[in-house]
Coordinates of C-alpha atoms and ligand atoms in Angstrom, one line a residue:
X1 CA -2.6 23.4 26.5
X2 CA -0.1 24.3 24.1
X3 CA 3.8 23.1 23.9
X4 CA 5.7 21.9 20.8
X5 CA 6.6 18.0 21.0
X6 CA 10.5 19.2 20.6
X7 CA 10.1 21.5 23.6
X8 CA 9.0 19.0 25.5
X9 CA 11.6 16.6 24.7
X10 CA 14.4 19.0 25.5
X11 CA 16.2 17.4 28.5
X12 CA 13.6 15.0 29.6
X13 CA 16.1 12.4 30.6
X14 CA 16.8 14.9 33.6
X15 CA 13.0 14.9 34.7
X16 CA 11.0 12.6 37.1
X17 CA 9.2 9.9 35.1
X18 CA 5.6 9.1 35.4
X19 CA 4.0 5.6 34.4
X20 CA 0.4 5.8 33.4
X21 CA -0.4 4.7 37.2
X22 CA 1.7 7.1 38.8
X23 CA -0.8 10.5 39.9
X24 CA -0.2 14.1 39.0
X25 CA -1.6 17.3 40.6
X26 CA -2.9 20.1 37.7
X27 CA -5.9 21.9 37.0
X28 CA -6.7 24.4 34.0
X29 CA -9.4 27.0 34.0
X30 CA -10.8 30.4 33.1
X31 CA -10.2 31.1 37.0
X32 CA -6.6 31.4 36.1
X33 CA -5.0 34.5 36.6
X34 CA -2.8 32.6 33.6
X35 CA -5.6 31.7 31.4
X36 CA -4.8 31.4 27.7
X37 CA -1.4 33.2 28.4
X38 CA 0.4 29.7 27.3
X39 CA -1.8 30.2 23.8
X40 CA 1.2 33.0 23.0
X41 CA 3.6 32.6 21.0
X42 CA 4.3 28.9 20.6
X43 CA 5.6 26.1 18.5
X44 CA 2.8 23.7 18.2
X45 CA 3.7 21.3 15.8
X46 CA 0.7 19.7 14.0
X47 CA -0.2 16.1 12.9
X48 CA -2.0 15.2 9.9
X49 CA -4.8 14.0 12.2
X50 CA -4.5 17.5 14.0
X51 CA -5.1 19.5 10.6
X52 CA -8.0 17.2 9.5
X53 CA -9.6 17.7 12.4
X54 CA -9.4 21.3 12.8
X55 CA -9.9 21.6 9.1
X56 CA -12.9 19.5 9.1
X57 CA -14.6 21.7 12.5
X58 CA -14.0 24.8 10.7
X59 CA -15.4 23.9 7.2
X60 CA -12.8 24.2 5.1
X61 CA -11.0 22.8 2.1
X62 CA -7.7 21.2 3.9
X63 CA -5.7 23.9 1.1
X64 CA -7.5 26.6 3.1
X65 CA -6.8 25.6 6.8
X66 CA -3.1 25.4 5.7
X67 CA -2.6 28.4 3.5
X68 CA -5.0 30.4 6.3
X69 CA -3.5 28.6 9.7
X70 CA 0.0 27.2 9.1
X71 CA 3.4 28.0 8.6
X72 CA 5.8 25.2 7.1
X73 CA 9.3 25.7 7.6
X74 CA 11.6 22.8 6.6
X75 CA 13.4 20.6 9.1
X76 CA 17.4 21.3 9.1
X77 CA 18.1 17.8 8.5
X78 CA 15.7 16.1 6.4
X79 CA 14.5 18.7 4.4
X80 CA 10.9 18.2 4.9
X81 CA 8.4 20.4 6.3
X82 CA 6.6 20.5 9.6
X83 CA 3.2 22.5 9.8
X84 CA 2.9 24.3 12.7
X85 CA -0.2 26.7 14.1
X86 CA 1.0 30.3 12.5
X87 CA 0.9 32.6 15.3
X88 CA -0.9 36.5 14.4
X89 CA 2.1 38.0 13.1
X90 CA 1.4 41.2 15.5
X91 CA 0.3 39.8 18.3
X92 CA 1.8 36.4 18.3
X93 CA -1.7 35.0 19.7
X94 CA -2.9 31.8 18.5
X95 CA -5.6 32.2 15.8
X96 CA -8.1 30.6 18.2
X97 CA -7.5 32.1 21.2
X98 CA -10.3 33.9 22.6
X99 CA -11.1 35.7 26.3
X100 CA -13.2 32.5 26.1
X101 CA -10.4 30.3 25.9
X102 CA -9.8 28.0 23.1
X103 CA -12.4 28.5 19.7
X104 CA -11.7 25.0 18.6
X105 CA -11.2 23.3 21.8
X106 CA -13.3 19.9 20.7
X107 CA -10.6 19.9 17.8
X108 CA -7.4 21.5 19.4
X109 CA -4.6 19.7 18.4
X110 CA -2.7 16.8 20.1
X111 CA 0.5 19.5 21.5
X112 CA -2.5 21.2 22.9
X113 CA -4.4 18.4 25.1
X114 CA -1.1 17.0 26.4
X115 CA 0.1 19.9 28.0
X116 CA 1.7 20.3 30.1
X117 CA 2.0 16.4 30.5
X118 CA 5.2 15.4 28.4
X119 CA 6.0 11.7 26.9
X120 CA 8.8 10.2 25.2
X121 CA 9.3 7.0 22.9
X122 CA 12.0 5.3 22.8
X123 CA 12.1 3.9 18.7
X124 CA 12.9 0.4 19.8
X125 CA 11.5 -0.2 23.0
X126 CA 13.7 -2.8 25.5
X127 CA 12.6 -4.0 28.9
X128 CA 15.2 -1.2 30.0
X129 CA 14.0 1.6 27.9
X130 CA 10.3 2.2 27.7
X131 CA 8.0 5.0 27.0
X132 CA 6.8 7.9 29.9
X133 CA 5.5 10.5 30.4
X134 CA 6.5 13.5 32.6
X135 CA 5.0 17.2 33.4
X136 CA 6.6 20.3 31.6
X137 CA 7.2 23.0 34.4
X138 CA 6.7 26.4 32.8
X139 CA 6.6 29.7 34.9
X140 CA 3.8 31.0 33.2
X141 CA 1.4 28.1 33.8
X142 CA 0.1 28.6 37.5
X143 CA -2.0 25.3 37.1
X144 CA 0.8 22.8 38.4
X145 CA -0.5 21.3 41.9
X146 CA -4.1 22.6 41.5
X147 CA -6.9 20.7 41.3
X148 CA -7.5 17.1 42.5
X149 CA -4.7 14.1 42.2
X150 CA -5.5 12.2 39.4
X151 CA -3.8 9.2 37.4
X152 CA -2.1 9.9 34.1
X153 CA -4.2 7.8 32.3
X154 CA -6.9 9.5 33.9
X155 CA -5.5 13.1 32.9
X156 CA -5.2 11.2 29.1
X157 CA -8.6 9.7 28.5
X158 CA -9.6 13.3 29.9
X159 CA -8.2 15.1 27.3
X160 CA -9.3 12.7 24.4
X161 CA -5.4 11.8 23.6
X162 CA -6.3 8.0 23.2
X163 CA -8.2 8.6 19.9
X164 CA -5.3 11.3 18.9
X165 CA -2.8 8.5 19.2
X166 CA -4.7 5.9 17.3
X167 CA -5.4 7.9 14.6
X168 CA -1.9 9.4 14.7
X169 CA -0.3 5.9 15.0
X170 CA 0.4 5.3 10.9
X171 CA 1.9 8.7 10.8
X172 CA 4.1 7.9 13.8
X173 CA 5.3 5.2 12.8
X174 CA 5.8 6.4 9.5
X175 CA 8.2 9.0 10.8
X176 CA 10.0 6.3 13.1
X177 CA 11.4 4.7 9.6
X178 CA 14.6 4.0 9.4
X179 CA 15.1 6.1 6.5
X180 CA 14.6 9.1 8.6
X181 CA 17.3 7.9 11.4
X182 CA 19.9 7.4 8.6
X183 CA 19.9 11.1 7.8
X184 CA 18.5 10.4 4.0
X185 CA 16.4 13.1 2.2
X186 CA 14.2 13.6 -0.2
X187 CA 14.2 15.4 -3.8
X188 CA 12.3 18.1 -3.9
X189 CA 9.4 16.2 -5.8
X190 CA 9.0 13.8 -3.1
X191 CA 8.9 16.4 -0.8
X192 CA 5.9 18.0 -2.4
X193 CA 4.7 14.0 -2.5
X194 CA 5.1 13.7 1.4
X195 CA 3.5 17.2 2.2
X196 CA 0.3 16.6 0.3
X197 CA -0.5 12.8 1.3
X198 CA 0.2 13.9 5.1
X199 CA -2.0 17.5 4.9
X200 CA -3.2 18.7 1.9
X201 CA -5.7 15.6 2.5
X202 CA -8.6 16.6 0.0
X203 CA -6.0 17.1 -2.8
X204 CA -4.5 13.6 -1.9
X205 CA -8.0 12.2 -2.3
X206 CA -8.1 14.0 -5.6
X207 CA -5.0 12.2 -6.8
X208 CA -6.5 8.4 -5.8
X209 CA -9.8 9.0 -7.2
X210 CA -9.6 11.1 -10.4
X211 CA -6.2 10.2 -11.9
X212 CA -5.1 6.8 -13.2
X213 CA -4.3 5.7 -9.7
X214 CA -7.0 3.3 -9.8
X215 CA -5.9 1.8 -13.0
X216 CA -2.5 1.0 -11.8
X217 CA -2.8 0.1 -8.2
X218 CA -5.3 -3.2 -6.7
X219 CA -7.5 -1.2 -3.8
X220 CA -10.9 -3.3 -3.0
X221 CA -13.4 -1.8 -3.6
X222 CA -15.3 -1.2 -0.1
X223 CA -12.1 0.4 0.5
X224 CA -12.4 2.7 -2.8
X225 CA -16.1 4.0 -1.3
X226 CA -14.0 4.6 2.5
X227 CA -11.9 6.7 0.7
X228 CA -14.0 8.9 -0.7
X229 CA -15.7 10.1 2.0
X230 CA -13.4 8.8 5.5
X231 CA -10.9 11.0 6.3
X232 CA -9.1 8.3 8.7
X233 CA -9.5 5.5 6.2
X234 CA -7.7 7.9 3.6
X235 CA -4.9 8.9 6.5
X236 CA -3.5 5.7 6.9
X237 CA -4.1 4.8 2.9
X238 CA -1.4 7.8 2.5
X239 CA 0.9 6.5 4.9
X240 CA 0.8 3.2 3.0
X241 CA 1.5 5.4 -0.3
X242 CA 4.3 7.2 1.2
X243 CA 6.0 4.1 2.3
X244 CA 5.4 2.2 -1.7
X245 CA 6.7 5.7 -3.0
X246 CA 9.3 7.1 -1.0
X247 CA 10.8 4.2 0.9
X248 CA 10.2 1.4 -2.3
X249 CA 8.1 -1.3 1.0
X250 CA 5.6 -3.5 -0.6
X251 CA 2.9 -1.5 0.8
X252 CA 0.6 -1.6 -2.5
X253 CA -0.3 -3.9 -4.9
X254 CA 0.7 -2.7 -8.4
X255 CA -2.0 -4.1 -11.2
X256 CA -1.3 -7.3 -13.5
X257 CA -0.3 -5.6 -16.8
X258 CA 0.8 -2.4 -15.4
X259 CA 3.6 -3.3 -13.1
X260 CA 5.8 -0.8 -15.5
X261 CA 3.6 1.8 -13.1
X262 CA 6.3 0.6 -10.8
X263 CA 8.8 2.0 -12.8
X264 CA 6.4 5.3 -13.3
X265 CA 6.4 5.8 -10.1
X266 CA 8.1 9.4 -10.9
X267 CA 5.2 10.0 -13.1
X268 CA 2.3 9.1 -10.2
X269 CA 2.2 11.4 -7.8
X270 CA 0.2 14.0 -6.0
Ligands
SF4_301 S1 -5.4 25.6 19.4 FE1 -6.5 26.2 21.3 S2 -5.3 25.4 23.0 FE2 -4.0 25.3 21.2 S3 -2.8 27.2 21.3 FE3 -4.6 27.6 20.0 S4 -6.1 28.4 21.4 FE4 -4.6 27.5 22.7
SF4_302 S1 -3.1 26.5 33.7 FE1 -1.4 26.3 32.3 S2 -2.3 25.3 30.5 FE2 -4.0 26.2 31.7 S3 -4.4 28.3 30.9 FE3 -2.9 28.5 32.6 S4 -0.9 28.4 31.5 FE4 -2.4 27.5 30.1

């Protein structure tokens, strides 16, 4: 259930760690007397995977799911924004919550299906500093040593977080750049850039396949057909945008005769 990745990162040095062997004790269920209460009033920071997904269950035009669903305040230091689940102004309930439970539970977001299981990634990993994971104690959540023992591999191929983290792996690694870590920021056009290849997904599409993209850049064309109608294929063909346009990495392949698009680079964007 729901927790925002910086929440759970607050003071996890202090916290027992967990390898992926190692068991933990927690069950969730409508038998609860806490059921849903942790879908109140939280942070739940979402990934670009997260919104297409949702976006995609609900029927919607990615423009819609954020204008209708998200709030996107700017980070303090580099400027750009996070989306995050908007909360009902009035009664600070998640838009999907329900007596039910969750109304996109297939599609809930990544925050969501780790909870209350915690991980942190060390950028560079060394033989002494590796990735774990460990459990988020809340007060409200009365799930914590319920239920049967199970591994926390176990409680991840549960909740469906392996395909979350493959699909999210371009993005992650996109915001593991360097460029982030030296504090740099982006003008406000590049900002809009960022926010539209990473969410606004069906306007990024428009921007590949009905401008002059294709007449300046070398994409093959099986993948030109993927990205018409493949969400993933056109995730991680945005990451690989974002890192030619923002960070200047030889990501794409600029076409003989219009490597002066290189230089319009200003001009090419979504
Ligand atoms: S998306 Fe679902 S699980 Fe996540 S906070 Fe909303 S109702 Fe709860
Ligand atoms: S057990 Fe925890 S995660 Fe499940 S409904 Fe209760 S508060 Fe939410």
């Amino acid at each position: 259930m729901p927790e925002s990745v910086p929440a759970c990162h607050r003071g996890v040095e202090d916290l027992p760690r967990l390898g992926l062997d190692d068991d933990l004790t927690f069950r969730c269920g409508r038998d609860l007397d806490c059921f849903t209460k942790c879908c109140h009033d939280v942070s739940i920071v979402l990934t670009p995977y997260d919104v297409v997904r949702m976006t995609r269950a609900l029927h919607l035009q990615t423009d819609e799911f954020l204008e209708k669903y998200t709030i996107s305040p700017f980070t303090r230091e580099q400027k750009i924004p996070v989306v995050l689940l908007k909360m009902d102004p009035e009664t600070k309930h998640c838009p999907f919550v329900s007596g039910e439970g969750c109304g996109v539970y297939r599609d809930r977001p990544w925050a969501c299906r780790m909870y209350p299981l915690g991980r942190a990634e060390p950028k560079h990993p060394t033989p002494d500093q590796q990735a774990f994971h460990f459990m988020v104690h809340e007060p409200l959540c009365h799930g914590h040593g319920c239920g049967t023992p199970r591994t926390v591999r176990a409680y991840i191929e549960e909740q469906g977080l392996e395909e979350y983290d493959m699909m999210g792996r371009p993005f992650a690694e996109f915001m593991l750049h360097d460029f982030w870590s030296r504090g740099e920021t982006l003008p406000p056009d590049k900002v809009s850039m960022y926010f539209t290849a990473c969410y606004d997904l069906d306007a990024f599409r428009r921007f590949v396949l009905e401008t002059r993209f294709l007449e300046l850049f070398e994409v093959d064309e099986a993948r030109v057909e993927a990205l018409r109608t493949d969400d993933q294929e056109l995730l991680e063909f945005a990451m690989q945008w974002l890192r030619f346009a923002l960070f200047g990495e030889r990501t794409m392949r600029p076409k003989d005769g219009a490597i002066r698009a290189q230089r319009q680079r200003e001009d090419v964007q979504p």
